[in-house]
Coordinates of C-alpha atoms and ligand atoms in Angstrom, one line a residue:
M562 CA 43.8 -15.5 21.9
S563 CA 41.4 -17.7 23.9
E564 CA 41.1 -17.9 27.6
G565 CA 41.9 -21.4 29.3
P566 CA 44.4 -24.1 28.8
S567 CA 46.3 -23.7 25.9
V568 CA 49.8 -25.2 24.7
Q569 CA 51.3 -27.9 26.8
T570 CA 54.6 -28.4 25.7
I571 CA 57.5 -27.6 28.4
I572 CA 60.0 -25.9 26.4
E573 CA 63.5 -24.9 27.4
P574 CA 63.1 -21.6 29.4
F575 CA 65.9 -20.2 27.8
K576 CA 67.2 -18.8 24.4
I577 CA 70.5 -19.6 23.3
K578 CA 73.2 -16.9 22.4
M579 CA 76.4 -18.3 22.2
V580 CA 77.0 -21.9 20.6
E581 CA 79.7 -24.4 20.9
P582 CA 80.1 -26.7 17.9
I583 CA 79.7 -30.6 18.5
T584 CA 82.3 -32.6 16.4
L585 CA 80.5 -35.2 14.4
T586 CA 82.3 -38.5 13.9
T587 CA 81.6 -41.5 11.8
P588 CA 81.2 -44.9 13.2
E589 CA 84.4 -46.0 11.6
Q590 CA 86.2 -42.9 13.5
R591 CA 84.5 -44.0 16.6
E592 CA 85.6 -47.6 16.5
A593 CA 89.1 -46.4 16.1
I594 CA 88.9 -43.7 19.1
L595 CA 87.3 -46.6 21.3
R596 CA 90.1 -48.8 20.4
K597 CA 92.6 -46.5 21.3
A598 CA 91.1 -45.7 24.5
A599 CA 91.0 -49.4 25.4
F600 CA 87.1 -49.6 25.9
N601 CA 87.4 -46.8 28.8
V602 CA 85.5 -43.8 28.0
F603 CA 87.3 -41.7 30.6
Q604 CA 90.4 -41.9 28.1
I605 CA 88.5 -40.4 25.2
P606 CA 89.1 -36.7 24.5
A607 CA 85.8 -34.6 25.1
E608 CA 85.9 -33.2 21.3
E609 CA 85.7 -36.8 20.1
V610 CA 82.2 -37.1 22.0
I611 CA 78.7 -36.2 20.4
I612 CA 76.4 -36.2 23.6
D613 CA 78.4 -36.0 26.4
L614 CA 76.3 -37.5 29.6
L615 CA 79.5 -38.5 31.6
T616 CA 78.5 -36.2 34.5
D617 CA 76.2 -33.1 35.6
S618 CA 79.3 -31.6 37.9
G619 CA 80.5 -28.6 36.5
T620 CA 79.3 -28.9 33.3
A621 CA 76.3 -26.6 33.4
A622 CA 75.8 -23.7 30.9
M623 CA 75.8 -20.2 32.6
S624 CA 73.3 -17.6 32.1
A625 CA 74.0 -14.0 30.7
E626 CA 73.4 -12.9 34.3
Q627 CA 76.2 -14.9 35.5
W628 CA 78.4 -14.0 32.7
A629 CA 77.8 -10.3 33.7
G630 CA 78.7 -11.0 37.4
M631 CA 82.1 -12.6 36.2
I632 CA 82.9 -9.2 34.6
R633 CA 81.7 -7.3 37.8
G634 CA 83.8 -9.9 40.2
D635 CA 85.7 -8.0 42.8
E636 CA 89.2 -9.6 43.0
S637 CA 90.3 -7.9 46.4
Y638 CA 92.1 -10.4 48.7
A639 CA 89.9 -9.5 51.9
G640 CA 86.4 -8.2 52.2
A641 CA 85.5 -8.1 48.4
R642 CA 82.3 -7.1 47.4
S643 CA 81.5 -10.4 45.7
W644 CA 82.1 -12.2 48.9
F645 CA 79.5 -10.1 50.6
H646 CA 76.9 -10.7 47.9
F647 CA 77.7 -14.4 47.9
E648 CA 77.5 -14.5 51.7
Q649 CA 74.0 -12.6 51.7
V650 CA 72.5 -15.2 49.0
M651 CA 73.6 -18.2 50.9
R652 CA 72.2 -16.6 54.3
D653 CA 68.9 -15.8 52.6
L654 CA 68.6 -19.3 51.2
T655 CA 69.6 -21.2 54.3
G656 CA 69.4 -19.0 57.2
I657 CA 72.7 -20.6 58.3
A658 CA 75.1 -17.9 59.8
H659 CA 78.6 -19.3 58.8
V660 CA 79.4 -19.2 55.1
L661 CA 82.7 -20.5 54.0
P662 CA 83.6 -20.6 50.5
T663 CA 85.7 -23.6 49.0
H664 CA 87.1 -24.6 45.6
Q665 CA 84.5 -27.5 45.4
G666 CA 82.3 -29.9 47.4
R667 CA 85.1 -32.4 48.5
A668 CA 87.2 -29.5 50.1
S669 CA 84.1 -28.8 52.4
E670 CA 84.0 -32.4 53.2
R671 CA 87.6 -32.5 54.2
I672 CA 87.4 -29.6 56.6
L673 CA 84.3 -30.7 58.1
F674 CA 85.6 -34.3 58.7
E675 CA 89.0 -33.4 59.7
L676 CA 87.3 -31.2 62.5
I677 CA 84.7 -33.9 63.5
G678 CA 85.8 -37.2 62.1
G679 CA 88.5 -39.5 63.4
P680 CA 89.1 -43.1 64.5
G681 CA 86.3 -44.5 66.5
K682 CA 83.7 -42.3 64.9
V683 CA 80.6 -43.5 62.9
I684 CA 78.9 -41.1 60.5
P685 CA 75.5 -42.4 59.0
S686 CA 73.8 -41.1 55.9
N687 CA 71.0 -42.0 53.3
N688 CA 74.1 -43.0 50.8
H689 CA 77.4 -41.2 51.2
F690 CA 78.5 -39.9 48.0
D691 CA 82.0 -41.4 47.1
T692 CA 84.3 -38.4 47.9
T693 CA 82.1 -38.0 51.0
R694 CA 82.9 -41.5 52.1
A695 CA 86.5 -41.4 51.2
N696 CA 86.9 -38.2 53.3
I697 CA 85.3 -39.8 56.4
E698 CA 87.7 -42.9 56.1
H699 CA 90.5 -40.6 55.4
S700 CA 89.7 -38.9 58.9
G701 CA 89.8 -42.7 60.7
A702 CA 85.9 -42.7 60.8
R703 CA 83.4 -45.2 59.5
A704 CA 80.8 -44.2 57.0
V705 CA 77.4 -46.3 57.2
D706 CA 74.6 -46.1 54.6
L707 CA 71.0 -46.5 55.7
V708 CA 68.7 -45.8 52.8
I709 CA 65.3 -47.3 52.7
D710 CA 65.1 -50.7 51.1
E711 CA 62.8 -49.6 48.3
G712 CA 66.1 -47.2 47.5
K713 CA 67.7 -50.6 46.6
Q714 CA 65.3 -51.7 44.2
P715 CA 65.3 -50.5 40.7
R716 CA 61.6 -51.2 40.1
S717 CA 60.1 -49.8 43.1
R718 CA 58.0 -46.5 42.3
H719 CA 58.3 -45.3 46.0
P720 CA 58.2 -41.3 45.7
F721 CA 61.3 -40.9 48.0
K722 CA 63.7 -43.3 47.3
G723 CA 66.4 -41.6 49.0
N724 CA 64.7 -41.5 52.4
M725 CA 66.9 -42.9 55.4
D726 CA 65.5 -45.8 57.3
V727 CA 64.9 -44.0 60.7
A728 CA 64.6 -47.5 62.4
K729 CA 68.2 -48.5 61.4
L730 CA 69.1 -45.1 62.4
E731 CA 67.9 -45.7 65.8
Q732 CA 69.6 -49.1 65.9
L733 CA 72.9 -47.7 64.9
I734 CA 72.7 -45.1 67.7
A735 CA 72.0 -47.7 70.2
K736 CA 74.5 -49.9 69.1
T737 CA 77.4 -47.2 68.8
G738 CA 76.5 -44.8 71.4
A739 CA 75.4 -41.1 70.4
T740 CA 78.9 -39.9 71.4
N741 CA 80.5 -41.8 68.6
I742 CA 78.3 -40.3 66.1
P743 CA 79.5 -36.5 65.6
V744 CA 77.0 -35.8 62.7
C745 CA 74.4 -37.6 60.8
M746 CA 74.5 -36.9 56.9
M747 CA 71.8 -36.7 54.4
T748 CA 72.5 -36.4 50.9
V749 CA 69.8 -34.5 48.8
T750 CA 69.0 -35.6 46.1
N751 CA 70.7 -39.1 46.8
N752 CA 73.3 -39.1 43.9
S753 CA 74.6 -42.6 44.6
G754 CA 70.9 -44.1 45.1
G755 CA 70.0 -43.0 41.6
G756 CA 69.3 -39.1 41.9
Q757 CA 66.4 -40.1 44.2
P758 CA 64.9 -37.4 46.4
V759 CA 64.3 -37.2 50.3
S760 CA 61.0 -36.1 51.6
L761 CA 60.6 -33.3 54.1
A762 CA 58.7 -35.9 56.4
N763 CA 61.7 -38.0 56.6
L764 CA 64.2 -34.8 57.0
R765 CA 61.8 -33.9 59.9
E766 CA 62.2 -37.5 61.4
V767 CA 65.8 -37.5 61.2
R768 CA 66.0 -34.1 62.9
A769 CA 64.1 -35.1 65.8
I770 CA 66.1 -38.3 66.3
C771 CA 69.3 -36.2 66.1
T772 CA 68.0 -33.9 68.7
K773 CA 66.6 -36.5 70.9
H774 CA 70.5 -37.8 71.0
G775 CA 72.4 -34.6 70.5
I776 CA 73.7 -35.4 67.3
Q777 CA 74.5 -32.7 64.6
F778 CA 72.5 -33.2 61.4
F779 CA 74.1 -32.0 58.0
L780 CA 72.9 -31.9 54.3
D781 CA 75.0 -33.0 51.6
A782 CA 73.0 -30.5 49.8
C783 CA 74.5 -30.5 46.1
R784 CA 71.1 -31.0 44.5
F785 CA 68.7 -29.2 47.2
A786 CA 66.7 -27.5 44.3
E787 CA 66.0 -30.6 42.4
N788 CA 65.1 -32.2 45.6
A789 CA 62.9 -29.4 46.6
Y790 CA 60.9 -29.1 43.5
L791 CA 60.7 -33.1 43.8
I792 CA 59.1 -32.5 47.2
K793 CA 56.8 -30.1 45.6
L794 CA 55.8 -32.6 42.9
R795 CA 55.5 -35.7 45.2
E796 CA 54.8 -34.9 48.8
P797 CA 51.3 -34.3 50.0
G798 CA 50.4 -30.8 50.9
Q799 CA 53.6 -29.3 49.4
S800 CA 52.4 -28.3 45.9
N801 CA 51.3 -24.8 46.7
R802 CA 54.5 -23.7 48.1
S803 CA 57.3 -22.5 46.2
A804 CA 60.6 -24.3 45.7
K805 CA 62.6 -21.7 47.5
E806 CA 60.2 -22.0 50.4
I807 CA 60.7 -25.9 50.5
A808 CA 64.6 -25.5 50.2
Q809 CA 64.5 -22.8 52.9
E810 CA 62.7 -25.4 55.2
M811 CA 65.2 -28.2 54.5
F812 CA 67.9 -26.0 55.5
S813 CA 66.0 -24.9 58.5
L814 CA 66.1 -28.4 59.9
V815 CA 70.0 -28.7 59.9
D816 CA 73.0 -27.7 61.6
G817 CA 75.1 -27.3 58.5
A818 CA 75.6 -28.4 55.0
T819 CA 78.5 -29.3 52.4
I820 CA 77.6 -28.4 48.9
S821 CA 79.5 -28.6 45.7
A822 CA 78.3 -25.5 43.8
K823 CA 79.2 -27.6 40.4
K824 CA 75.7 -29.0 40.6
D825 CA 72.5 -26.7 41.5
G826 CA 74.8 -23.7 42.0
L827 CA 74.9 -23.6 38.2
V828 CA 78.7 -23.1 38.0
N829 CA 81.8 -24.8 36.6
I830 CA 83.6 -24.8 39.9
G831 CA 82.9 -23.7 43.4
G832 CA 81.9 -25.1 46.8
V833 CA 80.3 -24.1 50.2
L834 CA 80.5 -25.1 53.7
L835 CA 77.7 -24.2 56.0
M836 CA 77.5 -24.1 59.9
R837 CA 75.7 -23.0 62.7
D838 CA 78.0 -23.6 65.4
D839 CA 80.2 -20.8 66.3
A840 CA 83.1 -22.6 67.6
L841 CA 83.3 -25.1 65.1
A842 CA 83.2 -22.5 62.3
A843 CA 85.9 -20.9 64.0
R844 CA 88.0 -23.8 63.8
A845 CA 86.8 -24.5 60.0
N846 CA 88.0 -21.0 58.9
N847 CA 91.6 -21.8 60.5
L848 CA 91.6 -25.1 58.3
L849 CA 90.1 -23.0 55.3
I850 CA 93.0 -20.4 55.6
L851 CA 95.3 -23.2 55.9
T852 CA 94.6 -25.0 52.7
E853 CA 91.9 -23.2 50.5
G854 CA 92.7 -19.4 51.0
F855 CA 91.4 -16.4 53.3
V856 CA 87.8 -16.7 54.5
T857 CA 86.3 -14.4 52.2
Y858 CA 87.4 -16.1 48.9
G859 CA 87.9 -19.7 49.8
G860 CA 89.7 -21.2 46.9
L861 CA 88.0 -19.1 44.5
A862 CA 88.1 -15.8 42.4
G863 CA 85.8 -13.0 43.1
R864 CA 84.2 -13.7 39.6
D865 CA 83.7 -17.3 40.8
L866 CA 81.6 -16.1 44.0
E867 CA 79.5 -13.6 41.5
A868 CA 78.6 -16.6 39.2
M869 CA 77.7 -18.8 42.3
A870 CA 75.7 -16.1 43.9
Q871 CA 73.5 -15.7 40.9
G872 CA 73.3 -19.5 40.3
F873 CA 72.3 -20.0 43.7
I874 CA 69.2 -17.8 43.2
E875 CA 68.5 -18.7 39.3
V876 CA 68.2 -22.5 40.0
L877 CA 65.3 -22.2 42.3
D878 CA 63.4 -20.6 39.5
E879 CA 60.2 -22.9 38.8
H880 CA 60.4 -22.7 35.1
Y881 CA 63.7 -23.7 35.1
L882 CA 63.2 -26.5 37.7
E883 CA 59.9 -27.9 35.9
Y884 CA 62.1 -28.0 32.7
R885 CA 65.0 -29.7 34.3
I886 CA 62.7 -32.4 36.1
R887 CA 60.7 -32.7 33.1
S888 CA 63.3 -33.3 30.6
T889 CA 65.0 -36.0 32.8
A890 CA 61.7 -37.9 33.2
Y891 CA 61.2 -37.6 29.4
L892 CA 64.4 -39.3 28.6
G893 CA 63.5 -41.9 31.2
E894 CA 59.9 -42.6 30.3
H895 CA 60.8 -42.9 26.5
L896 CA 63.8 -45.5 27.3
L897 CA 61.0 -47.5 29.5
K898 CA 58.7 -47.5 26.3
A899 CA 61.6 -48.7 24.3
G900 CA 61.7 -51.5 26.5
I901 CA 64.8 -50.6 28.4
Q902 CA 64.7 -51.1 32.2
I903 CA 65.9 -48.1 34.2
V904 CA 66.0 -47.0 37.9
E905 CA 62.2 -45.9 38.5
P906 CA 60.9 -43.4 39.0
P907 CA 63.2 -41.2 37.2
G908 CA 65.1 -38.8 39.6
G909 CA 66.6 -35.5 39.3
H910 CA 69.7 -35.1 37.4
A911 CA 70.4 -38.5 35.6
I912 CA 68.7 -41.7 34.2
Y913 CA 70.2 -44.8 35.4
I914 CA 69.7 -48.0 33.0
D915 CA 69.8 -51.5 34.4
A916 CA 72.5 -52.9 32.4
A917 CA 72.3 -56.4 33.8
A918 CA 68.6 -56.6 32.4
F919 CA 70.0 -54.8 29.1
C920 CA 72.5 -57.6 28.5
P921 CA 71.4 -60.7 30.2
H922 CA 73.9 -62.7 27.9
I923 CA 76.9 -60.9 29.5
P924 CA 78.1 -62.3 33.0
T925 CA 78.9 -60.0 35.9
D926 CA 82.6 -60.8 35.5
Q927 CA 82.5 -59.7 31.7
F928 CA 81.3 -55.9 32.9
P929 CA 77.8 -55.6 31.2
G930 CA 77.7 -52.1 32.2
Q931 CA 80.9 -51.2 30.7
A932 CA 80.0 -53.1 27.4
L933 CA 77.0 -51.0 27.2
V934 CA 78.8 -47.8 27.8
C935 CA 81.2 -48.8 25.1
T936 CA 78.5 -49.6 22.6
L937 CA 76.7 -46.6 23.1
Y938 CA 79.8 -44.5 22.3
R939 CA 80.6 -46.6 19.1
H940 CA 76.8 -46.6 17.9
A941 CA 76.2 -42.8 18.3
G942 CA 79.1 -41.1 20.1
I943 CA 77.2 -41.1 23.3
R944 CA 79.6 -40.9 26.5
A945 CA 77.7 -42.4 29.7
V946 CA 79.3 -43.9 32.6
E947 CA 79.2 -47.4 34.3
I948 CA 78.2 -47.5 37.9
G949 CA 78.7 -51.2 38.7
S950 CA 81.4 -54.1 38.8
V951 CA 84.0 -51.9 37.1
M952 CA 83.6 -49.0 39.5
F953 CA 82.9 -51.0 42.7
G954 CA 83.9 -54.3 42.0
G955 CA 87.3 -55.6 42.9
A956 CA 88.1 -57.0 46.4
A957 CA 84.6 -56.0 47.7
G958 CA 83.0 -58.4 45.3
P959 CA 80.2 -57.1 42.9
P960 CA 77.7 -54.5 43.8
A961 CA 74.1 -54.8 44.0
M962 CA 73.1 -53.2 40.6
E963 CA 75.0 -53.1 37.4
L964 CA 74.1 -49.5 36.1
V965 CA 74.9 -47.2 33.3
R966 CA 74.2 -43.7 34.2
L967 CA 73.2 -41.0 31.7
A968 CA 73.9 -37.7 33.6
I969 CA 72.1 -34.6 32.2
P970 CA 74.1 -31.3 32.2
R971 CA 72.1 -28.4 33.1
R972 CA 71.2 -26.3 30.2
V973 CA 73.2 -27.5 27.7
Y974 CA 71.2 -30.0 25.5
T975 CA 68.0 -29.4 23.7
Q976 CA 65.0 -31.8 23.2
S977 CA 66.6 -33.0 20.0
H978 CA 69.9 -33.9 21.5
I979 CA 67.9 -36.1 24.2
D980 CA 65.6 -37.5 21.2
Y981 CA 68.8 -38.4 19.6
V982 CA 70.0 -40.5 22.6
I983 CA 66.6 -42.2 23.1
E984 CA 66.7 -43.2 19.4
A985 CA 70.4 -44.4 19.6
A986 CA 69.6 -46.1 22.9
A987 CA 66.7 -48.0 21.4
E988 CA 68.7 -49.2 18.3
V989 CA 71.4 -50.7 20.6
F990 CA 68.6 -52.3 22.5
E991 CA 67.0 -53.9 19.5
Q992 CA 70.8 -55.5 18.5
R993 CA 71.6 -56.1 22.0
A994 CA 72.7 -59.8 21.7
R995 CA 75.4 -58.6 19.5
I996 CA 77.1 -56.6 22.3
R997 CA 80.0 -58.3 23.7
G998 CA 81.4 -58.7 27.2
L999 CA 84.9 -57.2 28.2
R1000 CA 87.9 -58.6 30.2
I1001 CA 90.4 -56.2 32.0
T1002 CA 93.9 -56.2 30.8
E1003 CA 95.4 -53.5 32.9
A1004 CA 94.2 -51.8 36.3
P1005 CA 95.4 -49.8 39.0
P1006 CA 95.1 -50.7 42.4
A1007 CA 92.3 -48.3 43.4
L1008 CA 89.6 -46.2 41.5
R1009 CA 90.2 -48.4 38.5
H1010 CA 87.5 -47.2 36.4
F1011 CA 89.2 -43.9 35.5
T1012 CA 92.4 -45.7 34.0
A1013 CA 91.4 -49.5 33.4
K1014 CA 92.3 -51.1 29.9
F1015 CA 89.9 -53.7 28.6
E1016 CA 89.6 -55.7 25.3
E1017 CA 86.5 -57.5 24.0
V1018 CA 85.9 -61.2 24.8
Ligands
PLP2371 C1 79.8 -34.1 43.5 C2 79.3 -34.4 44.7 C3 80.1 -34.2 45.9 C4 81.6 -33.7 45.7 O1 81.8 -32.5 45.2 P1 83.0 -32.1 44.1 O2 82.7 -30.6 43.7 O3 82.9 -32.9 43.0 O4 83.9 -32.1 45.0 C5 79.6 -34.7 47.0 N1 78.6 -35.0 47.2 C6 77.7 -35.2 46.2 C7 76.2 -35.9 46.5 C8 78.0 -35.0 44.9 O5 77.2 -35.1 44.0

């Protein structure tokens, strides 16, 4: 073999040793399934989906080492070996002393905001994820989004569209008073804002502002590894550092973090709450025992803690991260080539199609995003999710963007699956004038996207 540059193709850096069959349906079958589900893909059984891009949460494929850890798991009630292993991995990654296991991300949020939220309090973030916002509001506090303006423009190619607008943060503190702001959050990557990363420079600026005003700074760190790798790729001066070193610096800048391990933890269930403050941690442990479980297992089995410990190590493997970020970009770039407008540039875990641009003939009150989701299912058995007027509409009025999210489960689909999605989306785009709008026939008062029923206009 010769020296020097050779094969360029980025491959899936794993082999497949266990397979799960995909049920292939016909267009006629899917038409009947879609009607039975009243044009709501949440109501379709997963077995009747060919490529499931509904979410990247809890849908990862675990590695042989993670499964081996599941067998080794120590199921002792208190002080299990698996707990100490997990705690040591999280301390090594984050440098944060207090590690509380929880059954998933929202349990961490519920504990944190019950302790520091409450009426009269204001909690800023770049964009709060919906469970985070819901838990803040449940405590009586107010959740405020301060993402930079570029983060709201689908075509802006800003490399860090997840950044917080620090001038707006200063204004909010001046107006509200630092004593009414118990914590400033930052979601990495910014899920609600299109999976866009936050730069180290921005994290440092927010840290400095929080320190100046005596405000705690926490990460919503579900996708910390994808964010760290995007920093390595896009931030000047970071390309020679490892993703792990960058992630460690991200955690070094904060007082704590809430994490759903169902994302970059590479597991199907699990969460973490991290904090430096001893007194706060003591109170959090009391709540943990009240609703999740003893402090050395949270709501989890010992085997779950082993799988998480291994997942938080594996996710920082640079071959994995290169493949992960590259495969998301691959989907996004090919959709753009086919003429389909997406939120640019591609972020970490998902591609967001601009459904308003895709279906200009469908007015907002006929749900262009939902109509596109149904058409993708009918055409090729692909399940995506609407993030637009169905999810956020109602009393508050239509949201700024009508999006359809294609979330990519970790290590589950190969390039040919993604090629199938690209081809199907391009075919649907060719025939886009035939996509029909929808009207709601039945909807619950809250969170209507899960159960609403539709018919075609
Ligand atoms: C998924 C997610 C959560 C909530 O985690 P769950 O495990 O679903 O409870 C919180 N924040 C962000 C950014 C998320 O993506």
